[in-house]
Short mmCIF file of C-alpha atoms in Angstrom, two decimals:
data_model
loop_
_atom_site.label_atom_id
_atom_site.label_comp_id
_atom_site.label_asym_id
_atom_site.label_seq_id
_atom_site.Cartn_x
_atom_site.Cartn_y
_atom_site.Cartn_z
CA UNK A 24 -23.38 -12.90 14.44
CA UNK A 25 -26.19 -14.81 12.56
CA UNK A 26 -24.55 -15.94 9.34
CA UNK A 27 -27.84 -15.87 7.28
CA UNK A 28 -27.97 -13.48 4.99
CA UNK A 29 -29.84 -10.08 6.02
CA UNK A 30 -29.91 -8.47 2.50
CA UNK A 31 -28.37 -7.95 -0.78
CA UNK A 32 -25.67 -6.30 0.54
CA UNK A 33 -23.03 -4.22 -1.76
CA UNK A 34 -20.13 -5.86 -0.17
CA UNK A 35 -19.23 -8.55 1.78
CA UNK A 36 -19.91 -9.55 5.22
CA UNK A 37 -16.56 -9.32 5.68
CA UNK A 38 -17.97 -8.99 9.83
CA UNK A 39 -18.52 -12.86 9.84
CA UNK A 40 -14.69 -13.33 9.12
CA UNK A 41 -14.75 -12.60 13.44
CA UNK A 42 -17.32 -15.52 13.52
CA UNK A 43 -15.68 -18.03 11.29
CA UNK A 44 -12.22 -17.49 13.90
CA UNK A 45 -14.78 -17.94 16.28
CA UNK A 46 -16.14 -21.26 15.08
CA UNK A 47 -12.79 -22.17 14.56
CA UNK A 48 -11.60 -21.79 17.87
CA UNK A 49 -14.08 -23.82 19.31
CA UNK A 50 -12.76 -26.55 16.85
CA UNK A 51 -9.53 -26.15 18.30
CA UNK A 52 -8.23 -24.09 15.44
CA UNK A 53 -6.24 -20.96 15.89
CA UNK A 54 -3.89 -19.01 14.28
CA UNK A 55 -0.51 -18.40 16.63
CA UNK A 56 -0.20 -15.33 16.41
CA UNK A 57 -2.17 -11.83 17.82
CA UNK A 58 -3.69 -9.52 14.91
CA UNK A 59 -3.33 -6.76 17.43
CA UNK A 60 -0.90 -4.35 15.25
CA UNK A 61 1.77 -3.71 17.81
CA UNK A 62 1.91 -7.58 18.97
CA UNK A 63 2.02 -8.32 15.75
CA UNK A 64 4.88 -5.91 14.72
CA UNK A 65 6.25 -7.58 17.87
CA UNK A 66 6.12 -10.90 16.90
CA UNK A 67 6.89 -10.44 13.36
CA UNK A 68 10.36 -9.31 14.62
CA UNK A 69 10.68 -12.29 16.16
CA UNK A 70 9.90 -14.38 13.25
CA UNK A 71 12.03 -12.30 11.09
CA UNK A 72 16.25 -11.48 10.49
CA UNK A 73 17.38 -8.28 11.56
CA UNK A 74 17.98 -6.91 8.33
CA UNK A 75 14.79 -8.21 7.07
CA UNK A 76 12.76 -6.54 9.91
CA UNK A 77 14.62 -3.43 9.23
CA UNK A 78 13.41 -3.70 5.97
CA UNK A 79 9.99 -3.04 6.70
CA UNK A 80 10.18 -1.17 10.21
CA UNK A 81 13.23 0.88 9.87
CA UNK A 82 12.00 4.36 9.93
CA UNK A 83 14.01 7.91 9.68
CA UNK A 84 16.06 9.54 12.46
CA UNK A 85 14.55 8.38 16.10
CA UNK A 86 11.30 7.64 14.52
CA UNK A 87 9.28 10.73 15.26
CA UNK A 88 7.53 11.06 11.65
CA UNK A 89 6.17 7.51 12.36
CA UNK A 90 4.78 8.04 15.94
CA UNK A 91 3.52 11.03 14.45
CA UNK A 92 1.35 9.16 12.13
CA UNK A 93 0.12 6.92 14.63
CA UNK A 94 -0.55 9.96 17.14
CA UNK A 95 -2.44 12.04 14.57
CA UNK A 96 -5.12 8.86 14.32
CA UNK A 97 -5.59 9.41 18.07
CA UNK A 98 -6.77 12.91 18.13
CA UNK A 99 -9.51 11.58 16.08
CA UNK A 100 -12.34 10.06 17.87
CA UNK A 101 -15.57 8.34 15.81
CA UNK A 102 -18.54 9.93 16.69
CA UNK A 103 -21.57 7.18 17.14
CA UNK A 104 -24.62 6.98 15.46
CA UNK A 105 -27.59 5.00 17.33
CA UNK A 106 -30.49 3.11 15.89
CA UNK A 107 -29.48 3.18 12.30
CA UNK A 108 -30.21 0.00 10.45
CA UNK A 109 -26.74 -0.93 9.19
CA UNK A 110 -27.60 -4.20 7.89
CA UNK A 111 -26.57 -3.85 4.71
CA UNK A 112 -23.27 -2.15 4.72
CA UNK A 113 -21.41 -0.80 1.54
CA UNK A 114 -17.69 -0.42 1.72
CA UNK A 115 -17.93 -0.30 -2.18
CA UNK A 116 -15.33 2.46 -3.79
CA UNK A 117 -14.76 3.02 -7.31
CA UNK A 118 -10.99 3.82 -8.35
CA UNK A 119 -9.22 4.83 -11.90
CA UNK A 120 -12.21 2.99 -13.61
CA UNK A 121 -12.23 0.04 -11.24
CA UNK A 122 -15.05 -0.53 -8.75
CA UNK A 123 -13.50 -2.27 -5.66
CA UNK A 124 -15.01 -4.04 -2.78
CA UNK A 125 -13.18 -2.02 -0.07
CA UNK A 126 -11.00 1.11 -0.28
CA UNK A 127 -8.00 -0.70 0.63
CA UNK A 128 -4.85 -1.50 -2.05
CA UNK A 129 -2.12 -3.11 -1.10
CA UNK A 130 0.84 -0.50 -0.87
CA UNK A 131 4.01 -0.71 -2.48
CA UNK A 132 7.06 -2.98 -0.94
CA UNK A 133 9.51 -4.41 -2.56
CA UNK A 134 12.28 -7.35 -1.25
CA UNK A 135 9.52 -9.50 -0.49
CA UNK A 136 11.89 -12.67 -0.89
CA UNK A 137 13.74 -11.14 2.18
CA UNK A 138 10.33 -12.47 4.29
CA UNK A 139 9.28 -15.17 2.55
CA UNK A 140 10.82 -17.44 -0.37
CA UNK A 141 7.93 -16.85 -2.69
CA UNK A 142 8.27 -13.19 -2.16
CA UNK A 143 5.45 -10.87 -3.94
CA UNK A 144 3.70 -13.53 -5.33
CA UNK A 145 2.47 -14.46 -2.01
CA UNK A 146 0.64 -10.96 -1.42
CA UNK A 147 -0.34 -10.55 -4.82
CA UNK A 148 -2.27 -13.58 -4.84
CA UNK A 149 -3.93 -12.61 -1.80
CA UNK A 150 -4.96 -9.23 -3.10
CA UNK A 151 -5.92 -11.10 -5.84
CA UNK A 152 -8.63 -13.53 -3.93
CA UNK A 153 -9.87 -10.29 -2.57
CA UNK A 154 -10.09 -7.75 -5.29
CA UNK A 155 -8.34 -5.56 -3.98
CA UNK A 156 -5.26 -3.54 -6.07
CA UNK A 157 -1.92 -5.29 -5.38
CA UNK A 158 0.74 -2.32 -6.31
CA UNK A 159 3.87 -3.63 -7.61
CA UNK A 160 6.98 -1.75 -6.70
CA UNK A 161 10.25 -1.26 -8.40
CA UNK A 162 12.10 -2.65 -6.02
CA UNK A 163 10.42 -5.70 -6.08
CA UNK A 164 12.14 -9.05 -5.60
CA UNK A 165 10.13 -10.61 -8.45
CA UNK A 166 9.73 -10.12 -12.22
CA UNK A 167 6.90 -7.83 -13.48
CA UNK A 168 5.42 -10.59 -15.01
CA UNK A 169 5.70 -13.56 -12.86
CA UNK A 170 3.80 -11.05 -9.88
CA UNK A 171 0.90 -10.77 -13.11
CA UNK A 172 0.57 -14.29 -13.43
CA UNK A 173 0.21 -14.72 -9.43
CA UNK A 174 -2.32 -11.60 -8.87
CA UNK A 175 -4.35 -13.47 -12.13
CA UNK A 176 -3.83 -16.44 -9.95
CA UNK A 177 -5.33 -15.47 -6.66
CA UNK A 178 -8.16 -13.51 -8.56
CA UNK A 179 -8.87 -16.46 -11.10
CA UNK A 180 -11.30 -18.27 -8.68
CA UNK A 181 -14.73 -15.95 -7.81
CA UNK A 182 -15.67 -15.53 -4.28
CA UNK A 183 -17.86 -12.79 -2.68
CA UNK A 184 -15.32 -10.27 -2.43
CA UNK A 185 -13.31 -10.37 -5.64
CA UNK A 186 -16.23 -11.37 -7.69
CA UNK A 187 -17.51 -7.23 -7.36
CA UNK A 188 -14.19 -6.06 -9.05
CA UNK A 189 -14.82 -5.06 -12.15
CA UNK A 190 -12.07 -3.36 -14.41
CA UNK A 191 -11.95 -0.87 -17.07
CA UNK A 192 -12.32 -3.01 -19.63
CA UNK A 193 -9.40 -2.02 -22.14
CA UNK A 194 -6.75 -3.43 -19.88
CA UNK A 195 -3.70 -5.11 -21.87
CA UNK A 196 -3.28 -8.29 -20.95
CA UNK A 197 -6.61 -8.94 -19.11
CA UNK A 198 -6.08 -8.86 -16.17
CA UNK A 199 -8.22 -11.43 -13.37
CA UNK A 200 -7.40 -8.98 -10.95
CA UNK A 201 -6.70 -4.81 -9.98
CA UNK A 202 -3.26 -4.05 -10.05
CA UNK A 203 -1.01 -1.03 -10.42
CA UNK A 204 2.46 -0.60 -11.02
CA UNK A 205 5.13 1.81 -8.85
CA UNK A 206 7.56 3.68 -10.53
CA UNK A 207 10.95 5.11 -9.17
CA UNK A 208 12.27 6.98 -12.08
CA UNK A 209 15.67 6.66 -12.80
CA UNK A 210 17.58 9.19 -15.41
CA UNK A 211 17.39 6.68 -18.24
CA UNK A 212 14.45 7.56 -20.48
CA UNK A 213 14.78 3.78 -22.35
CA UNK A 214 15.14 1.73 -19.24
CA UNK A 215 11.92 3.63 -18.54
CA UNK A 216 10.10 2.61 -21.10
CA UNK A 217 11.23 -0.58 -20.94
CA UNK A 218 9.49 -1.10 -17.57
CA UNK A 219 6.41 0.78 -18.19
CA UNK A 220 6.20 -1.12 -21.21
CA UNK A 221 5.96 -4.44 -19.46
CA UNK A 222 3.88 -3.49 -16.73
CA UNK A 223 1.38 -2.15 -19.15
CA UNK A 224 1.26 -5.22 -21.45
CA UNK A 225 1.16 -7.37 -18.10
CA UNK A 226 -1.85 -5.48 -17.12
CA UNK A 227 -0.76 -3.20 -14.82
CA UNK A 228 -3.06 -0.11 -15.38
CA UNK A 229 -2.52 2.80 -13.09
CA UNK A 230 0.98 4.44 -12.85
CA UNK A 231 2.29 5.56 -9.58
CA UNK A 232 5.54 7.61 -9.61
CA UNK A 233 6.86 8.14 -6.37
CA UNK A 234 8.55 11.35 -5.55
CA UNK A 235 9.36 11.03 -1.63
CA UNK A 236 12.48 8.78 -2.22
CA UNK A 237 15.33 9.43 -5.00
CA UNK A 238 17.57 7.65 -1.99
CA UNK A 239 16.60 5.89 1.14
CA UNK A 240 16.31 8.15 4.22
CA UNK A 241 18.77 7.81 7.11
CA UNK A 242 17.33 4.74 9.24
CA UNK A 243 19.64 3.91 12.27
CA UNK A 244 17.95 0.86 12.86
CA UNK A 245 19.23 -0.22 9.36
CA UNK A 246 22.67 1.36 9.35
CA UNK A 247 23.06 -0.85 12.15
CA UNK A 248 22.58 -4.12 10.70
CA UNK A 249 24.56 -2.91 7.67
CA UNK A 250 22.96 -4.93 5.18
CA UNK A 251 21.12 -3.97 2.44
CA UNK A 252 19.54 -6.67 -0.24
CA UNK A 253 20.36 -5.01 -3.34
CA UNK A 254 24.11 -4.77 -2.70
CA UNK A 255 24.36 -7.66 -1.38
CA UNK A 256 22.94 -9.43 -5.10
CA UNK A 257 19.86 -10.58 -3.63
CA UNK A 258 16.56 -9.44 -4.67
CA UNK A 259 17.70 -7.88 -7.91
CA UNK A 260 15.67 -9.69 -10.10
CA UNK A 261 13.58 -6.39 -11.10
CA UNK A 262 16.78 -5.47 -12.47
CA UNK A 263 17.47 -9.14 -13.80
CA UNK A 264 14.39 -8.90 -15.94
CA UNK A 265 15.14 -5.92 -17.29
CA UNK A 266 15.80 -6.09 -20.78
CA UNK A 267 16.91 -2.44 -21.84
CA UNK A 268 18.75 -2.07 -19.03
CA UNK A 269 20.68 -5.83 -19.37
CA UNK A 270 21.24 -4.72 -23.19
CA UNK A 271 23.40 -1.91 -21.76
CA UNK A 272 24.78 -2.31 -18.59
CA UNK A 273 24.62 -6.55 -18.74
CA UNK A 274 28.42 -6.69 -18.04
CA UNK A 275 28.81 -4.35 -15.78
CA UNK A 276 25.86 -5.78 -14.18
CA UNK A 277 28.05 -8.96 -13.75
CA UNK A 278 30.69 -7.16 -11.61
CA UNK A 279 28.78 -4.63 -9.78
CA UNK A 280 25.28 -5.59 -8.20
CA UNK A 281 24.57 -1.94 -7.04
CA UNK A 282 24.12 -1.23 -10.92
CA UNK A 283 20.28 -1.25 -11.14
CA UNK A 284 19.36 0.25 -7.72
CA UNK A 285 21.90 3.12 -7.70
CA UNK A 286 20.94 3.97 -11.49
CA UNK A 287 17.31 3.49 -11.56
CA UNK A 288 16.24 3.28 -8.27
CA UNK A 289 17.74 5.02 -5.42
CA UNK A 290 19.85 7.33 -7.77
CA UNK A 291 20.10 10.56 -5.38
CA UNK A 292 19.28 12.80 -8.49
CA UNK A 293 15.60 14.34 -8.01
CA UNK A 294 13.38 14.86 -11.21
CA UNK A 295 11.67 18.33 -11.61
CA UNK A 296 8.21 18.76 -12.14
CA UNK A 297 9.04 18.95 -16.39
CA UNK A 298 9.87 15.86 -16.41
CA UNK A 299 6.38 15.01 -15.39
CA UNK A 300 4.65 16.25 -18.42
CA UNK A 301 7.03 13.51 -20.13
CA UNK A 302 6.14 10.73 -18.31
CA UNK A 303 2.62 11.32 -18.27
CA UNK A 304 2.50 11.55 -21.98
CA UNK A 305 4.19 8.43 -22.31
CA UNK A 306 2.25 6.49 -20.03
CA UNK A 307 -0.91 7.88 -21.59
CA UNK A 308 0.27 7.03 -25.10
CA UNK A 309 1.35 4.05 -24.01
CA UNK A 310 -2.25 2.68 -22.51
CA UNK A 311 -4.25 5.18 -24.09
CA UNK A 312 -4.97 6.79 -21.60
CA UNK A 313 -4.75 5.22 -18.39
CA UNK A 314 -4.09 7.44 -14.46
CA UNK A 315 -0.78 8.74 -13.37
CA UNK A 316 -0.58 9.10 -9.76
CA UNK A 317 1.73 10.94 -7.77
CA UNK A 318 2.92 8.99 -4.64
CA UNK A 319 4.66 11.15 -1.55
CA UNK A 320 2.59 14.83 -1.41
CA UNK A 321 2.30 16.01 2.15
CA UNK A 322 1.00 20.23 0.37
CA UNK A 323 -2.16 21.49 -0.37
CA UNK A 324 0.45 23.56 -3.04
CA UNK A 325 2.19 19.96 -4.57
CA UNK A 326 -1.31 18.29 -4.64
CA UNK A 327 -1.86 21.79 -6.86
CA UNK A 328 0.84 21.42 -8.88
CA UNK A 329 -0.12 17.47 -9.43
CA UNK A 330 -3.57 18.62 -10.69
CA UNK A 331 -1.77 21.10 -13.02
CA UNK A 332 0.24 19.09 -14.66
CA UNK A 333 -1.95 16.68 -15.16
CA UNK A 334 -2.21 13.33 -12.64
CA UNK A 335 -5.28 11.87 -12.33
CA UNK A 336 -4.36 11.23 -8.40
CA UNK A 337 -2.41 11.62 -5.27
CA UNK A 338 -1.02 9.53 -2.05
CA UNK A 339 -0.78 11.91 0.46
CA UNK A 340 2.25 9.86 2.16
CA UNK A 341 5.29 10.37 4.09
CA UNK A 342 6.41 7.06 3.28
CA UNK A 343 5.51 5.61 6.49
CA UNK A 344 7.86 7.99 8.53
CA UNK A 345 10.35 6.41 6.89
CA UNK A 346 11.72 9.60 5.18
CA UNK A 347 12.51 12.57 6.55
CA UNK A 348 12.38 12.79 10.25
CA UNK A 349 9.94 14.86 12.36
CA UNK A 350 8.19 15.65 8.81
CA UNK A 351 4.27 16.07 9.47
CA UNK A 352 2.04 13.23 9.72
CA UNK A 353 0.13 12.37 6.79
CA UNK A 354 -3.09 12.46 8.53
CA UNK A 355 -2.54 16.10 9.50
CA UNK A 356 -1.88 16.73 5.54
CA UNK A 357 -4.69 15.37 4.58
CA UNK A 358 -7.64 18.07 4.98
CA UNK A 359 -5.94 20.69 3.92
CA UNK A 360 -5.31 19.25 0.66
CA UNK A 361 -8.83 17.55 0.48
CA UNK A 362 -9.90 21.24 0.92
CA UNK A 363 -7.39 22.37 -1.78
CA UNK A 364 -8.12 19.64 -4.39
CA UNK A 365 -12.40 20.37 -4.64
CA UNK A 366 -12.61 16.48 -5.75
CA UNK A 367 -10.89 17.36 -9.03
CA UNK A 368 -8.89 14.23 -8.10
CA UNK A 369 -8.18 10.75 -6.32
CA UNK A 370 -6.50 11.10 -2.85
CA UNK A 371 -5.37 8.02 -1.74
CA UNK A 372 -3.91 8.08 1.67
CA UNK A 373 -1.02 5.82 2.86
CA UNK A 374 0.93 6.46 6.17
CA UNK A 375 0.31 4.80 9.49
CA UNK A 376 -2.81 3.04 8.63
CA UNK A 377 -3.22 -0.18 11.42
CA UNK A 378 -6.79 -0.97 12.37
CA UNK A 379 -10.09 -0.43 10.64
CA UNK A 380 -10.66 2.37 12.83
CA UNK A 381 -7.79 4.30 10.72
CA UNK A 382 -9.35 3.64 7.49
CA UNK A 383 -12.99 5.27 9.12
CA UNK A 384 -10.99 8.39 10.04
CA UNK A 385 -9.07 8.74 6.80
CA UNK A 386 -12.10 8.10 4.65
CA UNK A 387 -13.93 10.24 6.40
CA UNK A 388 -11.19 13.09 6.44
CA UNK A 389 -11.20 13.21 2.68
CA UNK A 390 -9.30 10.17 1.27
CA UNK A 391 -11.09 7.96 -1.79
CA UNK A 392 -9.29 4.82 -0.95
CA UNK A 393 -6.08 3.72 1.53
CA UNK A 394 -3.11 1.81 1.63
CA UNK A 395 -1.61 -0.75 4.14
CA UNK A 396 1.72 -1.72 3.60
CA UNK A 397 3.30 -3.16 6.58
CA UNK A 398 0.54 -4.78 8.24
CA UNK A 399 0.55 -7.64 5.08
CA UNK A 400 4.72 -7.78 5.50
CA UNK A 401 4.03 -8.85 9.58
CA UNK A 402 0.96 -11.38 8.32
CA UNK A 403 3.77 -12.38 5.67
CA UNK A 404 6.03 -13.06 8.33
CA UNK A 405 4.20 -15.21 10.23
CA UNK A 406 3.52 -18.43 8.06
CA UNK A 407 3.38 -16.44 4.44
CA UNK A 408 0.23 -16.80 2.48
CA UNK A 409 -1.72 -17.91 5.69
CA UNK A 410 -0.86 -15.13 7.79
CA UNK A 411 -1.38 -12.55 4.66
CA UNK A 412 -4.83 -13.68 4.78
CA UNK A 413 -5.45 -13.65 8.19
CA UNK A 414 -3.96 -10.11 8.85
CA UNK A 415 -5.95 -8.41 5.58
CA UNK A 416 -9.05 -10.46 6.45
CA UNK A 417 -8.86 -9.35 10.21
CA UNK A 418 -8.78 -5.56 8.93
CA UNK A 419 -11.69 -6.16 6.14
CA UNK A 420 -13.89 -7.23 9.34
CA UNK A 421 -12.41 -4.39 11.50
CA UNK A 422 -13.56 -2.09 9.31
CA UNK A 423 -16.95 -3.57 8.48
CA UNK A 424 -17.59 -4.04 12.03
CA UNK A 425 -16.96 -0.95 12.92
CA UNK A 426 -19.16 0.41 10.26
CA UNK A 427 -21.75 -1.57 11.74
CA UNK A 428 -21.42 -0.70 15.47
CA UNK A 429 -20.93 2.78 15.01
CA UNK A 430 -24.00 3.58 13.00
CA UNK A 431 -22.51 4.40 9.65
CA UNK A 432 -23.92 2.19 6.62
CA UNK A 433 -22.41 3.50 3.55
CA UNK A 434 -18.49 3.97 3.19
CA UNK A 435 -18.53 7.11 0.60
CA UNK A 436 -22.29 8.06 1.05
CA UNK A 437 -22.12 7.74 5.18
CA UNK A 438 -18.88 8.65 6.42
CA UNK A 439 -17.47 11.73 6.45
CA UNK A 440 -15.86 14.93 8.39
CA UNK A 441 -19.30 15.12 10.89
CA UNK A 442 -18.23 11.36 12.11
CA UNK A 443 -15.36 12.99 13.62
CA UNK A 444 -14.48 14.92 16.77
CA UNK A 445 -11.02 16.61 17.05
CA UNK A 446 -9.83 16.22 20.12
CA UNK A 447 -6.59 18.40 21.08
CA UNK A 448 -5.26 16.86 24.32
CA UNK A 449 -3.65 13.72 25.21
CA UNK A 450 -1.24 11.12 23.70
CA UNK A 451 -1.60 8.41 22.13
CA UNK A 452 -0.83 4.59 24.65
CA UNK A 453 2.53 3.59 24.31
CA UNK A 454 2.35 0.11 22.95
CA UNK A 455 2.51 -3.30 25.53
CA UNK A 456 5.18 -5.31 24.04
CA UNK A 457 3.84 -8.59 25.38
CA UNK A 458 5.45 -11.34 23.44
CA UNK A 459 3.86 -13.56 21.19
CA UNK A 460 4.01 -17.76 19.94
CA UNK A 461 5.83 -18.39 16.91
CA UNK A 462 4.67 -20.57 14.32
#
């Protein structure tokens, strides 16, 4: 692992992240904690509540959707290249008018304050020292604007990885860092506006509606513990900071904390595809002309329908198996509507991603970029900002390593479906639950 630089590389050397633990560790430094994704999840529920684990890890019914994501990875085996000179490595992608360092975002979660006081600002500020896009959810714990000024934070001082972002240009509020806003829709066209509004002018640039989740699936794990944030009038401040929607419902508000989430959140009313062609034109005339992604499409006929009505992208998601149970994987979704879509769009892919290995097979399957979502909530749990860091980090030289060892040098020009073997037979390890140190 010679540090010295071997080229002008496109991206980072995110690799010698492995080193630096290394050197480290010799030092007697080490973090407490494994990076290993199930010890982690392990230890993470160890460091967490109940209800905040649930949070994060419930998933729907007895959980098949979500062992079918993992599963799906495991039919797909790298195939090695061998004296290729993959010195230079370039896990460059370019997204909605951004160029990015890696094709990883940071998925949507909201109730961050349930993990850790600070709450969204903490991974926003770390997707923000990396460049990478930091997507803001509805449900966040945090104000649309406060998470702006801690995403321009983290991306405010250049390093090798952030300093290859580079934006759009005609970004309101201009922005130090990528980030994009989630949208659940509720049925209130000015409480919509409202928060579009503010998430443009706090330069928030790509919209991404999700469509998977007009109410919360049924998770056991979380009927169990009974407890649910937003009823209990903790992390409402979304809904706080919400001027439209304090202007009419500020009173009632007072009385009843389910207000914001059971109105314009988890509503149970599903939009149609007509009320797309609205929101798109608003967003559009809003930011003159900025993306509208769809978040949630599992079809090769919805990912269709998204390209006819006019999104500039897709997440093939199944919300982390957190949905509908025994729904297909995402994964196993995601050729079909590759092969559907011709590249007339973005596919992001989000669903079961763990190691950099995952990001290899779904790049290489198709996808333009992917998202990890609770990998940075178990790095979250375990010391906040630190172990955010640590965790993304980890998977930045996961991937790049495995770029390296494997023979493939260029991300988008390298990898695709011919780096992969399908392989039929066989289940995936069940997972050691060894336990793990607490901070």
């Amino acid at each position: 692992m010679d540090p010295s630089p071997k080229c002008k590389a496109p991206s980072p050397a995110y690799s010698l992240y492995q080193r630096e633990v290394f050197v480290n560790g010799a030092k007697g430094f080490s973090h407490c904690f494994s990076i290993h994704p199930d010890k982690l999840e392990i230890s993470a529920k160890q460091q967490l509540s109940g209800p905040a684990y649930s949070i994060v890890a419930a998933t729907a019914g007895v959980g098949w959707t979500d062992h079918a994501n993992r599963e799906a990875f495991y039919h797909w085996r790298i195939i090695p290249r061998v004296l290729v000179d993959t010195s230079c490595r370039d896990l460059t992608v370019h997204l909605f008018g951004h160029r990015l360092p890696a094709p990883i975002l940071f998925a949507p979660i909201g109730l961050n304050k349930s993990f850790q006081h600070a709450g969204e600002a903490i991974p926003a500020k770390v997707a923000g020292e990396l460049g990478l896009p930091y997507v803001l959810a509805t449900t966040a714990s945090s104000s649309i604007e406060e998470i702006a000024k801690a995403n321009d934070f983290g991306g405010a001082v250049k390093n090798d990885s952030n300093a290859i972002w580079r934006g759009p240009g005609s970004t309101a509020g201009a922005p130090k860092a990528p980030r994009f806003f989630q949208l659940y829709m509720g049925h209130d066209d000015e409480v919509t506006l409202s928060v579009v509004n503010r998430a443009w002018a706090s330069g928030y640039d790509v919209l991404m509606l999700t469509v998977d989740a007009w109410q919360t699936g049924w998770r056991p794990e979380a009927i169990d513990h009974s407890d649910y944030p937003h009823y209990s009038g903790e992390c409402n401040q979304m809904g706080q900071t919400e001027p439209v929607f304090l202007k009419k419902f500020a009173e009632e508000f007072k009385h009843d904390v389910t207000k914001w989430v059971d109105r314009h959140v988890y509503h149970g009313r599903a939009h149609v595809w007509e009320k797309l062609r609205w929101l798109i034109w608003q967003w559009r005339h809003i930011t003159g002309g900025r993306p509208v992604v769809l978040k949630g499409i599992l079809t090769a006929q919805d990912a269709l329908k998204a390209l006819e009505y006019g999104c500039d992208g897709i997440v093939v998601s199944n919300h982390g198996g957190r949905q509908i149970d025994g729904a297909v994987s995402a994964l196993d979704a995601l050729p079909e509507i590759v092969e559907a879509v011709k590249g007339r769009m973005t596919i992001l892919f989000d669903s079961g991603i763990r190691t950099g290995a995952d990001i290899f097979k779904a790049m290489a399957l198709g996808a333009d970029a992917v998202m990890i979502g609770r990998l940075w909530v178990y790095g979250m749990a375990h010391g906040g900002e630190r172990g955010v860091r640590h965790v993304v980090k980890s998977l930045l030289a996961d991937l790049d390593i495995t770029m390296t060892v494997s023979g493939y040098r260029s991300i988008k020009g390298d990898v695709n479906a011919s780096a992969l073997k399908w392989h039929p037979t066989g289940s995936a390890p069940v997972p050691h639950h060894i336990p793990n140190c607490k901070l």
